Structure formats: structure tokens, C-alpha cells
Amino acid sequence: MENKQEQQVVDTTMSYLTLRKLLGALGILLPLLLLIFNEFKVQASISHFYYTKSSVVFTSILFAFGLFLFSYRGRLKEKELVSDKTLTNIGGILAVLTAIIPTAVCQLDNCDFTGIQSSLANLSLEKGVSTQFIHNDKWIGITHLICAVGFLTIMGWMSFNRFTKGNTTPRKKIFYRFCAFMVWLPIIALGVLMKFDLKFTNYDIFIGEWISLFFFGISWLVKGKGLEKFGV
């Protein structure tokens, strides 16, 4: 009986480590995979790959985020107002909503939305595009933005507040909190740029999102002991 309980603990631990590693790896690889499947044609943001040949990759990985986060239970013995499970469930819902509520196809006032819509609608699956919902609605775009920002914000909070609990070394705590700030910092910076209608390049959002996703990914990967053989 005791051996069976021990085995269940080992299995559970292994599954949680696997979930963390999968989440981390997908976070790091998402921007690169989108570029590869879109023939290295950069878009204005990660979300705009929904309207390219990488649309299936984009939606699939976001749904995978949702599935993994729904499966994640986190620290079971912590008595807090909001549990790990609640946070990851909310994060999973936001990831799925980010996938099914796409960003506006064109955010410029003078964009030829009708032409873009017609072009995308006429592309066949054989050409690598499976975009189902094409829109240029401001409020749908804002809803998408809120979901995406909410997802990354929660992932940053997991790193800052949850990964630093338990049997974690002071060095690791500093690392996890640094990752959290690097998830949040690009979001804040992009918000400031958008507020004052400023930009450094045409790909500021894409670059900022890549940075956030990388540090979200590396944090979960380290928490899942995916880089132990490198001494991390």
C-alpha cells in the first residue's frame, strides 16, 4: 500500500515536470515555428500570424497552452486566496480565447480590408492557409489584446510569486523574479509606445512579444528541471 502511494507521488511529480517542460518549450519555440512555417516572413505581431501560412501552428500551440494549463494543479498544500490551479485555469482560458478571437487583420485607417479579406478567403488549404475568421473590428481586436496580455501577465505572476515558493534556492528565486519582470517589461513598454503612437520599427510588437514568450518559456522550462544537465 505504501509503495503504491509512493509510486503515485513519483508519477505525479514526473507529470508536473513534463507539463512545465512542455509549456516552457512551446513558449520559447512559438515565434520561431511561426516564422519557419511562414517562410520567415515577419508579421507586425505574433497574433498576425493567424492570417498567414502559420495559422494552424498559431492556434494549435495556443490550444496546447490551454490544455496543459488546465491539466496543471500546482502546489496543493498552499493556503492562499487564489490557488495555482485557479490561476492556471484562468491562464488556460485566456490562451484559448486568444486563439479563437483573432486580432484585427489590419489596424491602419487606410488599409484595404476588403481586398485583404477577399485575398485570404480565396486561399485554399493546399496553399497552407486555413484562416476561418477574418475581421477588422476594433472591439474584437481589443478583446483579443486583453486575453493575450492577461495570459502573459498570469504567466509572469506564476514565475514571480509561485515558482519562488517551497524548496527553492535564493539564486533560483532571483532568476524566477527576473524572468517575471522580463515577461512584463515588454508588455508595459509596448503599452507606452501604443499610448503615445510611437514606434522604433514596424515589428516592435513582434519583438516585444518574442521577449515575453522567451522568458515565460525559460522560467517554466527551468521549473520543470529541463535544463538541469546544463547546471540551471
Short mmCIF file of C-alpha atoms in Angstrom, two decimals:
data_model
loop_
_atom_site.label_atom_id
_atom_site.label_comp_id
_atom_site.label_asym_id
_atom_site.label_seq_id
_atom_site.Cartn_x
_atom_site.Cartn_y
_atom_site.Cartn_z
CA MET A 1 0.00 0.00 0.00
CA GLU A 2 2.81 2.38 0.97
CA ASN A 3 4.75 1.54 -2.21
CA LYS A 4 1.68 2.29 -4.30
CA GLN A 5 1.29 5.72 -2.70
CA GLU A 6 4.98 6.45 -3.25
CA GLN A 7 4.62 5.45 -6.90
CA GLN A 8 1.65 7.79 -7.30
CA VAL A 9 3.71 10.66 -5.86
CA VAL A 10 6.58 9.89 -8.27
CA ASP A 11 4.23 9.66 -11.25
CA THR A 12 2.53 12.93 -10.30
CA THR A 13 5.85 14.70 -9.87
CA MET A 14 7.05 13.45 -13.24
CA SER A 15 3.86 14.55 -14.97
CA TYR A 16 4.08 18.03 -13.49
CA LEU A 17 7.71 18.32 -14.55
CA THR A 18 6.72 17.20 -18.04
CA LEU A 19 3.90 19.75 -18.21
CA ARG A 20 6.26 22.51 -17.13
CA LYS A 21 8.85 21.49 -19.70
CA LEU A 22 6.26 21.31 -22.48
CA LEU A 23 4.88 24.73 -21.60
CA GLY A 24 8.36 26.19 -21.46
CA ALA A 25 9.49 24.64 -24.73
CA LEU A 26 6.36 25.78 -26.58
CA GLY A 27 6.72 29.31 -25.20
CA ILE A 28 10.28 29.55 -26.48
CA LEU A 29 9.60 27.86 -29.82
CA LEU A 30 6.30 29.56 -30.75
CA PRO A 31 7.77 32.65 -32.50
CA LEU A 32 10.42 30.57 -34.29
CA LEU A 33 7.90 27.98 -35.51
CA LEU A 34 5.60 30.73 -36.78
CA LEU A 35 8.47 32.20 -38.77
CA ILE A 36 9.53 28.83 -40.18
CA PHE A 37 6.03 27.85 -41.33
CA ASN A 38 5.50 31.30 -42.83
CA GLU A 39 8.75 31.09 -44.82
CA PHE A 40 10.45 33.58 -42.46
CA LYS A 41 8.08 36.40 -43.41
CA VAL A 42 7.84 38.52 -40.26
CA GLN A 43 4.45 39.95 -39.24
CA ALA A 44 3.60 43.02 -37.18
CA SER A 45 2.85 40.82 -34.16
CA ILE A 46 2.67 37.18 -33.09
CA SER A 47 -1.12 37.39 -33.40
CA HIS A 48 -0.96 38.45 -37.07
CA PHE A 49 0.47 35.05 -37.98
CA TYR A 50 -3.14 33.88 -37.65
CA TYR A 51 -3.65 35.34 -41.13
CA THR A 52 -0.66 33.55 -42.68
CA LYS A 53 0.50 30.05 -43.52
CA SER A 54 1.34 29.67 -39.83
CA SER A 55 -2.29 29.99 -38.74
CA VAL A 56 -2.61 26.30 -37.79
CA VAL A 57 0.64 26.45 -35.79
CA PHE A 58 -0.52 29.61 -34.01
CA THR A 59 -3.91 28.25 -32.96
CA SER A 60 -2.61 24.75 -32.17
CA ILE A 61 0.10 25.96 -29.79
CA LEU A 62 -2.29 28.33 -28.01
CA PHE A 63 -4.77 25.48 -27.57
CA ALA A 64 -1.89 23.35 -26.29
CA PHE A 65 -1.10 26.09 -23.74
CA GLY A 66 -4.72 25.94 -22.65
CA LEU A 67 -4.76 22.13 -22.38
CA PHE A 68 -1.52 21.98 -20.41
CA LEU A 69 -2.57 24.78 -18.06
CA PHE A 70 -5.95 23.12 -17.41
CA SER A 71 -4.06 19.92 -16.53
CA TYR A 72 -1.66 21.69 -14.18
CA ARG A 73 -2.57 21.55 -10.47
CA GLY A 74 0.43 23.30 -8.93
CA ARG A 75 1.10 23.47 -5.20
CA LEU A 76 -1.69 21.57 -3.46
CA LYS A 77 -0.84 22.42 0.16
CA GLU A 78 -0.65 26.19 -0.24
CA LYS A 79 -3.43 28.07 1.55
CA GLU A 80 -3.86 31.24 -0.49
CA LEU A 81 -6.79 33.28 -1.68
CA VAL A 82 -6.12 32.22 -5.27
CA SER A 83 -4.59 28.77 -5.83
CA ASP A 84 -2.14 27.73 -8.53
CA LYS A 85 -4.93 25.68 -10.10
CA THR A 86 -7.23 28.71 -10.32
CA LEU A 87 -4.50 30.85 -11.86
CA THR A 88 -3.53 28.27 -14.45
CA ASN A 89 -7.18 27.61 -15.30
CA ILE A 90 -7.69 31.32 -15.96
CA GLY A 91 -4.45 31.40 -17.94
CA GLY A 92 -5.60 28.40 -19.98
CA ILE A 93 -8.96 30.03 -20.76
CA LEU A 94 -7.21 33.24 -21.85
CA ALA A 95 -4.82 31.27 -24.09
CA VAL A 96 -7.72 29.52 -25.83
CA LEU A 97 -9.66 32.79 -26.19
CA THR A 98 -6.56 34.41 -27.71
CA ALA A 99 -6.61 31.67 -30.35
CA ILE A 100 -10.33 31.77 -31.20
CA ILE A 101 -10.72 35.57 -31.04
CA PRO A 102 -8.13 36.81 -33.55
CA THR A 103 -6.59 40.24 -33.75
CA ALA A 104 -7.77 42.73 -36.37
CA VAL A 105 -6.27 41.86 -39.74
CA CYS A 106 -5.24 45.46 -40.41
CA GLN A 107 -5.03 48.22 -37.83
CA LEU A 108 -4.33 51.08 -40.21
CA ASP A 109 -7.10 53.55 -41.05
CA ASN A 110 -6.25 53.45 -44.77
CA CYS A 111 -5.90 49.69 -45.06
CA ASP A 112 -7.72 47.87 -47.87
CA PHE A 113 -9.61 45.48 -45.61
CA THR A 114 -11.99 44.31 -48.35
CA GLY A 115 -9.07 43.42 -50.59
CA ILE A 116 -7.23 41.60 -47.80
CA GLN A 117 -10.39 39.77 -46.78
CA SER A 118 -11.03 38.64 -50.35
CA SER A 119 -7.45 37.52 -50.81
CA LEU A 120 -7.42 35.46 -47.61
CA ALA A 121 -10.85 33.98 -48.23
CA ASN A 122 -9.83 32.73 -51.67
CA LEU A 123 -6.71 30.96 -50.49
CA SER A 124 -7.17 27.19 -50.42
CA LEU A 125 -5.93 24.81 -47.75
CA GLU A 126 -3.45 23.46 -50.32
CA LYS A 127 -1.67 26.82 -50.18
CA GLY A 128 -1.17 26.46 -46.45
CA VAL A 129 -3.71 28.94 -45.06
CA SER A 130 -6.73 27.85 -43.04
CA THR A 131 -7.92 31.16 -41.61
CA GLN A 132 -11.57 30.76 -40.64
CA PHE A 133 -12.48 34.15 -39.22
CA ILE A 134 -11.28 37.36 -40.88
CA HIS A 135 -12.19 40.69 -39.30
CA ASN A 136 -11.07 44.26 -38.81
CA ASP A 137 -13.33 45.07 -35.88
CA LYS A 138 -11.77 47.35 -33.26
CA TRP A 139 -13.53 45.84 -30.24
CA ILE A 140 -12.88 42.24 -31.24
CA GLY A 141 -9.24 43.22 -31.63
CA ILE A 142 -9.24 44.82 -28.17
CA THR A 143 -10.79 41.66 -26.69
CA HIS A 144 -8.01 39.62 -28.28
CA LEU A 145 -5.42 42.01 -26.86
CA ILE A 146 -6.88 41.81 -23.34
CA CYS A 147 -6.81 37.99 -23.47
CA ALA A 148 -3.21 37.88 -24.74
CA VAL A 149 -1.97 40.42 -22.18
CA GLY A 150 -3.90 38.65 -19.41
CA PHE A 151 -2.34 35.30 -20.34
CA LEU A 152 1.23 36.66 -20.25
CA THR A 153 0.55 38.62 -17.06
CA ILE A 154 -0.59 35.47 -15.26
CA MET A 155 2.40 33.52 -16.57
CA GLY A 156 4.67 36.27 -15.23
CA TRP A 157 2.90 36.12 -11.86
CA MET A 158 3.38 32.35 -11.70
CA SER A 159 7.11 32.88 -12.11
CA PHE A 160 7.29 35.82 -9.69
CA ASN A 161 5.05 34.58 -6.90
CA ARG A 162 4.55 30.81 -7.24
CA PHE A 163 7.81 29.39 -8.54
CA THR A 164 9.67 31.15 -5.72
CA LYS A 165 7.83 29.21 -3.01
CA GLY A 166 8.75 25.91 -1.45
CA ASN A 167 12.18 24.34 -1.60
CA THR A 168 13.70 26.91 -3.96
CA THR A 169 17.22 28.28 -3.62
CA PRO A 170 17.76 32.06 -3.25
CA ARG A 171 19.55 32.05 -6.61
CA LYS A 172 16.57 30.41 -8.32
CA LYS A 173 14.19 32.88 -6.67
CA ILE A 174 16.15 35.77 -8.17
CA PHE A 175 16.10 34.00 -11.54
CA TYR A 176 12.33 33.41 -11.49
CA ARG A 177 11.60 37.00 -10.49
CA PHE A 178 13.92 38.31 -13.19
CA CYS A 179 12.03 36.18 -15.73
CA ALA A 180 8.73 37.59 -14.46
CA PHE A 181 9.92 41.18 -14.90
CA MET A 182 11.15 40.33 -18.40
CA VAL A 183 7.71 38.92 -19.24
CA TRP A 184 6.02 42.08 -18.01
CA LEU A 185 8.51 44.74 -19.14
CA PRO A 186 7.91 44.38 -22.92
CA ILE A 187 4.15 44.47 -22.33
CA ILE A 188 4.46 47.73 -20.40
CA ALA A 189 6.87 49.18 -22.97
CA LEU A 190 4.55 48.29 -25.85
CA GLY A 191 1.63 49.84 -23.98
CA VAL A 192 3.58 53.10 -23.63
CA LEU A 193 4.51 53.07 -27.32
CA MET A 194 0.89 52.47 -28.34
CA LYS A 195 -0.39 55.14 -25.95
CA PHE A 196 1.84 57.82 -27.48
CA ASP A 197 1.66 56.44 -31.04
CA LEU A 198 5.40 55.77 -31.15
CA LYS A 199 7.42 53.02 -32.78
CA PHE A 200 11.05 52.12 -33.41
CA THR A 201 10.41 49.55 -36.15
CA ASN A 202 7.43 48.02 -37.94
CA TYR A 203 7.94 44.94 -35.77
CA ASP A 204 8.06 46.41 -32.27
CA ILE A 205 5.10 44.34 -31.10
CA PHE A 206 6.51 41.13 -32.56
CA ILE A 207 9.90 41.72 -30.89
CA GLY A 208 8.32 42.60 -27.53
CA GLU A 209 6.07 39.54 -27.61
CA TRP A 210 9.01 37.31 -28.51
CA ILE A 211 10.94 38.58 -25.48
CA SER A 212 7.95 37.99 -23.18
CA LEU A 213 7.38 34.49 -24.55
CA PHE A 214 11.06 33.60 -24.25
CA PHE A 215 11.26 34.50 -20.56
CA PHE A 216 7.90 32.87 -19.85
CA GLY A 217 9.22 29.75 -21.57
CA ILE A 218 12.63 29.65 -19.92
CA SER A 219 11.05 30.12 -16.48
CA TRP A 220 8.72 27.13 -16.91
CA LEU A 221 11.49 25.08 -18.51
CA VAL A 222 13.81 25.63 -15.53
CA LYS A 223 10.96 24.94 -13.08
CA GLY A 224 10.39 21.66 -14.92
CA LYS A 225 14.08 20.81 -14.48
CA GLY A 226 14.50 20.81 -18.23
CA LEU A 227 17.91 22.48 -18.07
CA GLU A 228 19.37 20.60 -15.10
CA LYS A 229 22.09 18.98 -17.19
CA PHE A 230 23.34 22.49 -18.01
CA GLY A 231 23.52 23.34 -14.33
CA VAL A 232 20.37 25.52 -14.35
#
